[in-house]
mmCIF file with all atom_site columns, C-alpha atoms in Angstrom:
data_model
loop_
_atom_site.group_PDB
_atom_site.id
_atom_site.type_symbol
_atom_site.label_atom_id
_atom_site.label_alt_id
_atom_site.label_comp_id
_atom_site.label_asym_id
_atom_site.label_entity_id
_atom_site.label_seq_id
_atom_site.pdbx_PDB_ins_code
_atom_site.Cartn_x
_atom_site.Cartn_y
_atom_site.Cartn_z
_atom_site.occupancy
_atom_site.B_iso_or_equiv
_atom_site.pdbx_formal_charge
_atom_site.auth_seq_id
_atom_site.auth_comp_id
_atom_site.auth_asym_id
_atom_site.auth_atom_id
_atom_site.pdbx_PDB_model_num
ATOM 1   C CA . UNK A 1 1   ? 106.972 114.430 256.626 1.00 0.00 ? 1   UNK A CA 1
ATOM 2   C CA . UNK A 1 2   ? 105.747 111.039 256.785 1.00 0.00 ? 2   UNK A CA 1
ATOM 3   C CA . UNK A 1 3   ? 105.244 109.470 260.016 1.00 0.00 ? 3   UNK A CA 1
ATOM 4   C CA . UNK A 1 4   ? 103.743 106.496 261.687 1.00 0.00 ? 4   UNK A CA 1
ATOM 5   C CA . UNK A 1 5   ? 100.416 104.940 260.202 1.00 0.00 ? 5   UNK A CA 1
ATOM 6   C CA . UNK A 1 6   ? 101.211 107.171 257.017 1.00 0.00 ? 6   UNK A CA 1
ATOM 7   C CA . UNK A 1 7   ? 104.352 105.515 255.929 1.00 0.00 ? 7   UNK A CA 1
ATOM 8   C CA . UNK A 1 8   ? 102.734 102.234 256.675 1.00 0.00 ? 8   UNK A CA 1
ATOM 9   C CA . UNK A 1 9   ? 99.665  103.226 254.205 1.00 0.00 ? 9   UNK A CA 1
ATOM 10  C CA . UNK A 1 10  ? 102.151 104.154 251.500 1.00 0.00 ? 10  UNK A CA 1
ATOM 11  C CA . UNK A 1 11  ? 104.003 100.900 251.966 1.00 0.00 ? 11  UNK A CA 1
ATOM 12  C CA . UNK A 1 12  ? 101.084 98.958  251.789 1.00 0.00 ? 12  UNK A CA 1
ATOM 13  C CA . UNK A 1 13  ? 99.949  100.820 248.469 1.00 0.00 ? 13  UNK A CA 1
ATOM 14  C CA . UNK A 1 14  ? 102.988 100.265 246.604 1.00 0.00 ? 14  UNK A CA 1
ATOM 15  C CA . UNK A 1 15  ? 103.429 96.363  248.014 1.00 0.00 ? 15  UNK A CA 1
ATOM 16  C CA . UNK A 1 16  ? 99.590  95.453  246.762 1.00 0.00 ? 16  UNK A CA 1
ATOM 17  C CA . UNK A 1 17  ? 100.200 97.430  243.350 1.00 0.00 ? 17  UNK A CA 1
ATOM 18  C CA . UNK A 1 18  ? 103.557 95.883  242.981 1.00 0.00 ? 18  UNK A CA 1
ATOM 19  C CA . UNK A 1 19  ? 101.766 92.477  243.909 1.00 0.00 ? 19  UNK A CA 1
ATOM 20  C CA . UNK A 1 20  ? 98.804  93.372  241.394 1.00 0.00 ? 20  UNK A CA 1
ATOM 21  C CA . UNK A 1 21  ? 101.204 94.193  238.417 1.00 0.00 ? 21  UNK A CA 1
ATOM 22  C CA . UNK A 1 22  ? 103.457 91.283  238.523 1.00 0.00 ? 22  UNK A CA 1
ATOM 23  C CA . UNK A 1 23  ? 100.568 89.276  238.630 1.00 0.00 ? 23  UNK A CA 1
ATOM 24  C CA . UNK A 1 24  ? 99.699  91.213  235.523 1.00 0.00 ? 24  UNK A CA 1
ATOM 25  C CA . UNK A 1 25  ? 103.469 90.510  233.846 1.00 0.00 ? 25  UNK A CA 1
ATOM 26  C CA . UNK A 1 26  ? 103.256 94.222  233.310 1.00 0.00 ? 26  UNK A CA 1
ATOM 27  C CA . UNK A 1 27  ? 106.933 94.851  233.207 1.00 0.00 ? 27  UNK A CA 1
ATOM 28  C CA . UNK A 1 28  ? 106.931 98.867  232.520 1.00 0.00 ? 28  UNK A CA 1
ATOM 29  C CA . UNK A 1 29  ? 104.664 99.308  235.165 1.00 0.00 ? 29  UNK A CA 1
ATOM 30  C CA . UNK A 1 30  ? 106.323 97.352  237.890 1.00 0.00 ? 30  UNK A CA 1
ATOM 31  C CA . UNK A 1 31  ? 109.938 98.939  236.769 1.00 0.00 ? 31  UNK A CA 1
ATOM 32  C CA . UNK A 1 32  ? 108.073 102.465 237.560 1.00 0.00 ? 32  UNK A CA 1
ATOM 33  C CA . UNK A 1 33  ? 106.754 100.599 240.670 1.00 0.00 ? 33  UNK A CA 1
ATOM 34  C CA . UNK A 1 34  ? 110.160 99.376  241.598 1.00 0.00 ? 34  UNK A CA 1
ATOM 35  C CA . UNK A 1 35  ? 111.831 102.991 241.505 1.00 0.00 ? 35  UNK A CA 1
ATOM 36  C CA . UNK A 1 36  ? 109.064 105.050 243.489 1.00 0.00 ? 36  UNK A CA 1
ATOM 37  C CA . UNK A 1 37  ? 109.822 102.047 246.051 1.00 0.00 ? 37  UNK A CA 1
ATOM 38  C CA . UNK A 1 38  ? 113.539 102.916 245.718 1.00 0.00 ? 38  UNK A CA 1
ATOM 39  C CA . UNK A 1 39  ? 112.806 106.889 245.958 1.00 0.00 ? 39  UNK A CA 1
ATOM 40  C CA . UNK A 1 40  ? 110.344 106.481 249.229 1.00 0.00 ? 40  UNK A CA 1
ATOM 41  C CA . UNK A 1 41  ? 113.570 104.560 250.790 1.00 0.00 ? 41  UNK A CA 1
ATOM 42  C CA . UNK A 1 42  ? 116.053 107.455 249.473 1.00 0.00 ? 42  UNK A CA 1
ATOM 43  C CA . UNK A 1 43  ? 113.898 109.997 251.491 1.00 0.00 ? 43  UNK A CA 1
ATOM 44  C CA . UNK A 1 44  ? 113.606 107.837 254.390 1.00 0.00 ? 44  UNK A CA 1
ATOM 45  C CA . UNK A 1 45  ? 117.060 107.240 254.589 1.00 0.00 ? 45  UNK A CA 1
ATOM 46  C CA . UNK A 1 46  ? 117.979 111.280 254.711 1.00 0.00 ? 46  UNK A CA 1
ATOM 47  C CA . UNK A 1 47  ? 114.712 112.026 256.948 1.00 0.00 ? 47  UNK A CA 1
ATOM 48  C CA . UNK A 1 48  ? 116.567 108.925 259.287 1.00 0.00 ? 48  UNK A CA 1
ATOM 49  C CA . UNK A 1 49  ? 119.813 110.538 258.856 1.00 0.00 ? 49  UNK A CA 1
ATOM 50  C CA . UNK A 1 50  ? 118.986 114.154 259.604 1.00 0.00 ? 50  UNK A CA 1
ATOM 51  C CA . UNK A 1 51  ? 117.032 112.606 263.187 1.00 0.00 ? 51  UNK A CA 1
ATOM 52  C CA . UNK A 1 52  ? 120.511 111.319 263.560 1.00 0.00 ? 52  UNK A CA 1
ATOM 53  C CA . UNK A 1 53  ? 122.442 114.157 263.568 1.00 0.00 ? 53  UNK A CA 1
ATOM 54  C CA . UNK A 1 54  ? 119.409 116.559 265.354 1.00 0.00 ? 54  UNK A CA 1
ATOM 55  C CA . UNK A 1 55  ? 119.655 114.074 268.129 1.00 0.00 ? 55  UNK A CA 1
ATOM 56  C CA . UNK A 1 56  ? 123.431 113.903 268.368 1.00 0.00 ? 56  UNK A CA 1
ATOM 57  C CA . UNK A 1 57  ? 122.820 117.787 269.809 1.00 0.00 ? 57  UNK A CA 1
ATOM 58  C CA . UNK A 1 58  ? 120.097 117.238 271.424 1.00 0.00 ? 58  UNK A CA 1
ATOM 59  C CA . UNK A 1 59  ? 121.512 114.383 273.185 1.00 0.00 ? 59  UNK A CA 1
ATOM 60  C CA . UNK A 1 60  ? 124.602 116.592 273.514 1.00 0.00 ? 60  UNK A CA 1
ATOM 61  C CA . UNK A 1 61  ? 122.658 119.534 275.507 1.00 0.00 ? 61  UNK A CA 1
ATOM 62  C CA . UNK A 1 62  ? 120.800 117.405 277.173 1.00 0.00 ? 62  UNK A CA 1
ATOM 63  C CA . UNK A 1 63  ? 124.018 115.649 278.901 1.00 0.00 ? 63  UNK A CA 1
ATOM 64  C CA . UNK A 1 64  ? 122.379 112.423 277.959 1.00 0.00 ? 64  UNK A CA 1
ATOM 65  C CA . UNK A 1 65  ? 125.927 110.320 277.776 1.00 0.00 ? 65  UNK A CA 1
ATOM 66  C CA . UNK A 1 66  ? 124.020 106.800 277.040 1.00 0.00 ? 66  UNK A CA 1
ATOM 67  C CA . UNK A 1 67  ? 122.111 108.279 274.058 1.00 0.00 ? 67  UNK A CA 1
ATOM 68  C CA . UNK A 1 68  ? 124.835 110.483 272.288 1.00 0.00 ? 68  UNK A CA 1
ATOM 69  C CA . UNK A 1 69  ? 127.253 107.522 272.727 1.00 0.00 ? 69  UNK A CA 1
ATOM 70  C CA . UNK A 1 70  ? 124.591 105.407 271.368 1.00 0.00 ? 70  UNK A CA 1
ATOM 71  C CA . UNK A 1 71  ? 124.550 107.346 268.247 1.00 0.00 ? 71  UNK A CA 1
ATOM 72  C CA . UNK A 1 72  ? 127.656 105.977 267.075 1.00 0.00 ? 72  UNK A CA 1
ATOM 73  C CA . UNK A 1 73  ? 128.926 102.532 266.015 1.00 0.00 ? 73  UNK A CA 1
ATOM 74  C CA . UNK A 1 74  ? 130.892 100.648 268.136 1.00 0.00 ? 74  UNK A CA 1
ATOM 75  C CA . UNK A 1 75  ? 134.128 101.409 266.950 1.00 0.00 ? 75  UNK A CA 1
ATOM 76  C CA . UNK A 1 76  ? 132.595 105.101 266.062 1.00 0.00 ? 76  UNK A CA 1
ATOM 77  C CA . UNK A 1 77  ? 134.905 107.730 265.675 1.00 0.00 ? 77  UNK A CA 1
ATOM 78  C CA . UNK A 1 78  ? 134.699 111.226 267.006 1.00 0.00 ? 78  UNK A CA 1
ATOM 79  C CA . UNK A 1 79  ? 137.648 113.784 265.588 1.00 0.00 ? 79  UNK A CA 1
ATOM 80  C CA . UNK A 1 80  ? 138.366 117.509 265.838 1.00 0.00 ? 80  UNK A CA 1
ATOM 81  C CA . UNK A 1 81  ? 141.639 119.127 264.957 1.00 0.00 ? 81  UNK A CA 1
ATOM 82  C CA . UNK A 1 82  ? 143.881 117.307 266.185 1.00 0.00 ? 82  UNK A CA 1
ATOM 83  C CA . UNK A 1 83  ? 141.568 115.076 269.275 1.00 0.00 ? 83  UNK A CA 1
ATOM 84  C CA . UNK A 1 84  ? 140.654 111.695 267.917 1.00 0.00 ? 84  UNK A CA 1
ATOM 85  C CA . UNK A 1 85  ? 138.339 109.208 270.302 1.00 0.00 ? 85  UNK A CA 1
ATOM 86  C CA . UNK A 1 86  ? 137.409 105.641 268.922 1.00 0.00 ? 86  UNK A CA 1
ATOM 87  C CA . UNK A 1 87  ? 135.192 103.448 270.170 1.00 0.00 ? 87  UNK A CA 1
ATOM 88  C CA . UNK A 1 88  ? 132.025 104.915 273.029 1.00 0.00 ? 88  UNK A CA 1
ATOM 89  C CA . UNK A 1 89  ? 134.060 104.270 275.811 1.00 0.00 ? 89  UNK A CA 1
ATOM 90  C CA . UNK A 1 90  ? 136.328 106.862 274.534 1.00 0.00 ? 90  UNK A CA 1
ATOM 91  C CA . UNK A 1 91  ? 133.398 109.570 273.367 1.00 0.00 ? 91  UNK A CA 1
ATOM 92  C CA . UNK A 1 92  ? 132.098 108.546 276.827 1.00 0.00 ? 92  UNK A CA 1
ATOM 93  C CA . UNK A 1 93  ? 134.899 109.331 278.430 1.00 0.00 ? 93  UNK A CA 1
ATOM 94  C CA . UNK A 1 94  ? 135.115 112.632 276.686 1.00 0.00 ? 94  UNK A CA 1
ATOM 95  C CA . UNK A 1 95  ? 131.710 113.817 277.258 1.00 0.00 ? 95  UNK A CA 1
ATOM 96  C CA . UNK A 1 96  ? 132.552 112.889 281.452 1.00 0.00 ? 96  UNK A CA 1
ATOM 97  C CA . UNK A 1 97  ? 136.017 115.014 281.386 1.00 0.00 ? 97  UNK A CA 1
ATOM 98  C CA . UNK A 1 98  ? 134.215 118.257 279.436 1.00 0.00 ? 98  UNK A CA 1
ATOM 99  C CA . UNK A 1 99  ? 131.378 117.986 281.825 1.00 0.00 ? 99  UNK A CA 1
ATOM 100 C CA . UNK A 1 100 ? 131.848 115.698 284.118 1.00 0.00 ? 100 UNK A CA 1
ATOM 101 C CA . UNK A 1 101 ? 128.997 113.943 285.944 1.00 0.00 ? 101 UNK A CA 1
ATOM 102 C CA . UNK A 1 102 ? 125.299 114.422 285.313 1.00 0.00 ? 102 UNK A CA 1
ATOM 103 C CA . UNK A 1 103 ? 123.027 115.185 287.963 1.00 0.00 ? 103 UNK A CA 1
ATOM 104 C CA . UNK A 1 104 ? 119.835 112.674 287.451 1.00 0.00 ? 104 UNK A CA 1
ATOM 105 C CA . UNK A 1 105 ? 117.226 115.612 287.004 1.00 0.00 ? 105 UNK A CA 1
ATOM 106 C CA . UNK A 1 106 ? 119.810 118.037 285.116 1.00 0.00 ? 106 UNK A CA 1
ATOM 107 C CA . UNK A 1 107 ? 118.497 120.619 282.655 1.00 0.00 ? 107 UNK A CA 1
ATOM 108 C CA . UNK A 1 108 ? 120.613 122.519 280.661 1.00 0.00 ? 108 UNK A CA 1
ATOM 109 C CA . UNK A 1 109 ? 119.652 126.303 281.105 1.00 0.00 ? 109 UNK A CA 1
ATOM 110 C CA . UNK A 1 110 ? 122.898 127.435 279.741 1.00 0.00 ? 110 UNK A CA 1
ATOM 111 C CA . UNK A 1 111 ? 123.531 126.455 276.188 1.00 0.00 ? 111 UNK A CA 1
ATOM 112 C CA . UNK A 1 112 ? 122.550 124.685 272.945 1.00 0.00 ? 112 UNK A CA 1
ATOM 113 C CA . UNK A 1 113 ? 123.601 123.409 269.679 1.00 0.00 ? 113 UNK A CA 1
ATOM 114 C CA . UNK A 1 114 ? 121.811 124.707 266.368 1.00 0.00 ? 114 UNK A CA 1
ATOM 115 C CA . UNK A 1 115 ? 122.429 122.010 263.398 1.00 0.00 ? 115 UNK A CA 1
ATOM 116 C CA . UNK A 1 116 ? 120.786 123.182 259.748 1.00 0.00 ? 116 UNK A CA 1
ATOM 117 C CA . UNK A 1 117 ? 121.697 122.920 255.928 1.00 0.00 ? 117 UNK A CA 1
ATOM 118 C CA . UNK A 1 118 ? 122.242 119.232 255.460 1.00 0.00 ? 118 UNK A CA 1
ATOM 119 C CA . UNK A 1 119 ? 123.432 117.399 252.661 1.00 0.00 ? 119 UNK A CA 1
ATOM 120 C CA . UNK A 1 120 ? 123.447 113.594 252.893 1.00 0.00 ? 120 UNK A CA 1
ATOM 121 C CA . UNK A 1 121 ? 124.379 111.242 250.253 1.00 0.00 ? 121 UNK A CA 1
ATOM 122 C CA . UNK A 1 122 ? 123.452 108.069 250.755 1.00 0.00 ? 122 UNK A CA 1
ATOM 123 C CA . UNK A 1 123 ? 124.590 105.270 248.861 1.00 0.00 ? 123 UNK A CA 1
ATOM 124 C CA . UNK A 1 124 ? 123.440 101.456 249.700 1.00 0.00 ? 124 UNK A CA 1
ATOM 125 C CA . UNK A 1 125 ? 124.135 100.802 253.313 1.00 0.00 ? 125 UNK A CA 1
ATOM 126 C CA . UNK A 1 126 ? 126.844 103.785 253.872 1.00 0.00 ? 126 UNK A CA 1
ATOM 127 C CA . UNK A 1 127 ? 125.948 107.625 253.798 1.00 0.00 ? 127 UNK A CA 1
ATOM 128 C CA . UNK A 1 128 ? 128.072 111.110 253.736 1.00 0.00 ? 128 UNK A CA 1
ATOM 129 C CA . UNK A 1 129 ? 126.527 114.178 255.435 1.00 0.00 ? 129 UNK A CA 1
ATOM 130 C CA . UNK A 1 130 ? 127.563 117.477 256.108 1.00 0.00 ? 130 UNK A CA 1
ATOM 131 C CA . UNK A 1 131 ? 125.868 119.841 258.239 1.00 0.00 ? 131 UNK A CA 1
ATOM 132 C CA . UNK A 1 132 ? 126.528 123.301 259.558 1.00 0.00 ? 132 UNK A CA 1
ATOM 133 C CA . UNK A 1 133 ? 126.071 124.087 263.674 1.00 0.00 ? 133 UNK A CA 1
ATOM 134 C CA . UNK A 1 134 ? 125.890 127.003 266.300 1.00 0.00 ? 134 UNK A CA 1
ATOM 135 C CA . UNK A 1 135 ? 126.726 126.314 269.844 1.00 0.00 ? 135 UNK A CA 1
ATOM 136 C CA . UNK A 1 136 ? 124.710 129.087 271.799 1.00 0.00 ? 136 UNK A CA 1
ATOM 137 C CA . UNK A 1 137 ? 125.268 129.889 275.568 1.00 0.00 ? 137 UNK A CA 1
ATOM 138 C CA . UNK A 1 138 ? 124.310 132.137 277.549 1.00 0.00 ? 138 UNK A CA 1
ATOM 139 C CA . UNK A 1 139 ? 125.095 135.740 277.676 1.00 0.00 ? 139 UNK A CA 1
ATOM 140 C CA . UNK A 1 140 ? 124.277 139.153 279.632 1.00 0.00 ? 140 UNK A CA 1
ATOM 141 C CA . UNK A 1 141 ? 121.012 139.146 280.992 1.00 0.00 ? 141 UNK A CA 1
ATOM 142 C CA . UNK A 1 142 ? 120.123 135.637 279.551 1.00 0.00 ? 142 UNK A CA 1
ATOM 143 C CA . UNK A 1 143 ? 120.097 136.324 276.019 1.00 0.00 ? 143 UNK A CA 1
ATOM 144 C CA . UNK A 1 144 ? 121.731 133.317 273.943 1.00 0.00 ? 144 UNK A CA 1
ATOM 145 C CA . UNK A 1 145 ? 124.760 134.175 272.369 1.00 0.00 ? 145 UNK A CA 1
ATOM 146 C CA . UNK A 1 146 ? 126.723 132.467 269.717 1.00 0.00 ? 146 UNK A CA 1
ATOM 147 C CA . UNK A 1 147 ? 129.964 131.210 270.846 1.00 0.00 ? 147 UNK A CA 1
ATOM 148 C CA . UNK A 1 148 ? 131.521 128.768 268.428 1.00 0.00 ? 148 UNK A CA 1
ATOM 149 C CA . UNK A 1 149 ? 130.415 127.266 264.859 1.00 0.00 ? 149 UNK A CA 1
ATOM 150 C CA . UNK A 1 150 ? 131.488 125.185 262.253 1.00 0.00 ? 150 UNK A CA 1
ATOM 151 C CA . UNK A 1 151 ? 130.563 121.860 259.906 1.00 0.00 ? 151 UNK A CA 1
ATOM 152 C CA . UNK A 1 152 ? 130.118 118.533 260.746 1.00 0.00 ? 152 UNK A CA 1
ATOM 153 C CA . UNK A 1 153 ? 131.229 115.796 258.694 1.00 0.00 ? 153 UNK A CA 1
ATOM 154 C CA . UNK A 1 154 ? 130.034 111.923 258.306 1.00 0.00 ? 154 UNK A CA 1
ATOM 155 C CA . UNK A 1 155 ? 130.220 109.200 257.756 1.00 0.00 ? 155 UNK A CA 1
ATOM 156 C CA . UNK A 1 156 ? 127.366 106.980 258.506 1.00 0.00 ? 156 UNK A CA 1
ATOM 157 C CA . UNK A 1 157 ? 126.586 102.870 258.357 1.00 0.00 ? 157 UNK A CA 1
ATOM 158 C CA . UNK A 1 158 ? 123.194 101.304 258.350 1.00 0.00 ? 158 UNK A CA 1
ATOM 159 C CA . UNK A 1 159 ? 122.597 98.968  261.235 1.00 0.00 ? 159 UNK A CA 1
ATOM 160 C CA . UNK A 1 160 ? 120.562 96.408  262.164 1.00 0.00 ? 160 UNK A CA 1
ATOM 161 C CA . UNK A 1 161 ? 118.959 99.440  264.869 1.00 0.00 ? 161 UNK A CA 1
ATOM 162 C CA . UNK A 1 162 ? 119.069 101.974 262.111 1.00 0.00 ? 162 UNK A CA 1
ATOM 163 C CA . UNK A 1 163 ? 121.876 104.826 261.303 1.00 0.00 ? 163 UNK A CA 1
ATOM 164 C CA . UNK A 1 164 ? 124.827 105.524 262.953 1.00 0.00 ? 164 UNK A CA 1
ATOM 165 C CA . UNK A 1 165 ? 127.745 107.322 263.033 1.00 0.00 ? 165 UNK A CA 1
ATOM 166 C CA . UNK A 1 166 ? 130.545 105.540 261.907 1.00 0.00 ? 166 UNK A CA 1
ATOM 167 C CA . UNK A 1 167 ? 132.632 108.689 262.073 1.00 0.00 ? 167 UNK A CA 1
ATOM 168 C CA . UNK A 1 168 ? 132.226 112.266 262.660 1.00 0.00 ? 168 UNK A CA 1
ATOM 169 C CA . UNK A 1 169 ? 134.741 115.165 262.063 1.00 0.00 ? 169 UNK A CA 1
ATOM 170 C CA . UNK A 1 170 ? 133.981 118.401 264.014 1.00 0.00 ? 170 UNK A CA 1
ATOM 171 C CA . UNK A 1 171 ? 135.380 121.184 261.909 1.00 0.00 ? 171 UNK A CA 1
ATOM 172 C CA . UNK A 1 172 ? 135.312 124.257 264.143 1.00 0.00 ? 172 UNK A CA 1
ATOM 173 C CA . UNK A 1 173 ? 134.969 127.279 261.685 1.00 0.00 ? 173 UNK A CA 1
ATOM 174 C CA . UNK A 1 174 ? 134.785 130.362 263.850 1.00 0.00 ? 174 UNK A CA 1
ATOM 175 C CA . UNK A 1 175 ? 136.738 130.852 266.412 1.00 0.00 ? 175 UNK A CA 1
ATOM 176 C CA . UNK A 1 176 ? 139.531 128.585 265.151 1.00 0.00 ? 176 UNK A CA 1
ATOM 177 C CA . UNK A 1 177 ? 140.067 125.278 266.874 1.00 0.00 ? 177 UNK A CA 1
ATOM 178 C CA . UNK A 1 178 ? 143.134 127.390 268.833 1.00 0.00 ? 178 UNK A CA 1
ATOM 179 C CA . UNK A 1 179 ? 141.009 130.040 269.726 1.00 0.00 ? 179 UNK A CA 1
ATOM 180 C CA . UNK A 1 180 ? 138.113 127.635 271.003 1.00 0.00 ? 180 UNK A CA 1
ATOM 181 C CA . UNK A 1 181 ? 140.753 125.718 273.381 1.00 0.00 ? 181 UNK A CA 1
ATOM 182 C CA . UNK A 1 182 ? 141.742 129.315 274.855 1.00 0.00 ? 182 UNK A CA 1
ATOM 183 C CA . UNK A 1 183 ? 138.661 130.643 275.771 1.00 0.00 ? 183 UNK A CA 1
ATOM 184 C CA . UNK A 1 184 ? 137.584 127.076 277.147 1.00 0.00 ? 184 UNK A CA 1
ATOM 185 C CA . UNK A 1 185 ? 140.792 127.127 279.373 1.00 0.00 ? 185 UNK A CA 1
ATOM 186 C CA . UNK A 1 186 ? 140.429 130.367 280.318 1.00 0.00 ? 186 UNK A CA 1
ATOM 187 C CA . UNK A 1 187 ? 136.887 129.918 281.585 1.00 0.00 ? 187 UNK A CA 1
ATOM 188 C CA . UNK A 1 188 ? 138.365 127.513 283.713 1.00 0.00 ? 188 UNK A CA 1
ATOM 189 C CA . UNK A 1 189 ? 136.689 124.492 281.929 1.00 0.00 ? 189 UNK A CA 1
ATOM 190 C CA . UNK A 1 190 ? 137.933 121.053 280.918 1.00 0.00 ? 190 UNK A CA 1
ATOM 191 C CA . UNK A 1 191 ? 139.442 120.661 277.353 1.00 0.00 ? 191 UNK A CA 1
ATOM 192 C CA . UNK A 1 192 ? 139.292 117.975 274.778 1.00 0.00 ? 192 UNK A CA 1
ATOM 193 C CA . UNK A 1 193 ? 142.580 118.116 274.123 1.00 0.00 ? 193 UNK A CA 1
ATOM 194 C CA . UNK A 1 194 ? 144.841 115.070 276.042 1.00 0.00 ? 194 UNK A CA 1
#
């Protein structure tokens, strides 16, 4: 992965050999310039895009409301089955019925979210993904356990801070969506449903 003084060196490189070759009127060579420029930005955007989503779950497990909220747009959209929330105030609100409030030094010894096999698209300033999760919590003498999985889709926007979600649809897989809202009632928790 490229990171930090890296991605600046590579920047650099291709902005001084652009600069070189269009002094030179070397067309071919500042076309081939040109599209490595445009591929470095395709893999940034994904690499960008993927840290969305991994710290949508992080965020998530972490009961950080500010930061998960602050992963979406303004007018984001978070949907699953048949529960739609628009805008943060609603995800906020969400997030503070299923778990209500956050204790200041709260760690999360109980569950966690596994995200993999990505696929983002991105196209200009807009970008589909889908990605597959796990929610683990924990089971009989501590050992994690998987409870619920499915796909996430999005869509995302490209902001003046970066990526966000401009809409997300939770498709819970296994158990069904039904089946999910059952076992959350019956272990006495709060549901997203209204």
């Amino acid at each position: 992965m490229i990171r930090g003084r890296d991605h600046m060196k590579i920047r650099f490189a291709i902005a001084a050999a652009a600069l070189a070759l269009s002094a030179c009127n070397d067309t071919s060579a500042l076309e081939a310039l040109e599209a490595l420029e445009a591929r470095v930005q395709a893999v940034e955007d994904q690499l960008a895009i993927q840290r969305v989503i991994t710290d949508y779950s992080a965020h998530l497990d972490a009961r950080d409301y500010d930061g998960y909220v602050g992963l979406f747009t303004e007018d984001g959209v978070w949907a699953n089955g048949n529960t739609r929330r628009e805008g943060r105030e609603e995800i906020r609100a969400m997030l503070e019925g299923l778990f209500g409030e956050v204790e200041e030094d709260y760690v999360n010894l109980s569950s966690f979210h596994y995200i993999a096999n990505f696929e983002v698209d991105v196209e200009g300033d807009e970008a589909r993904s889908k990605s597959r999760f796990i929610f683990f919590m924990r089971g009989e003498g501590g050992a994690p356990m998987p409870e619920l999985s499915g796909q996430y889709h999005d869509r995302l926007v490209r902001t003046e801070e970066g990526w966000k979600i401009a809409e997300r649809v939770d498709h819970t897989v296994m158990p069904t969506p039904e089946e999910w809202v059952a076992e959350i009632e019956a272990r006495g928790l709060n549901s997203l449903e209204d």
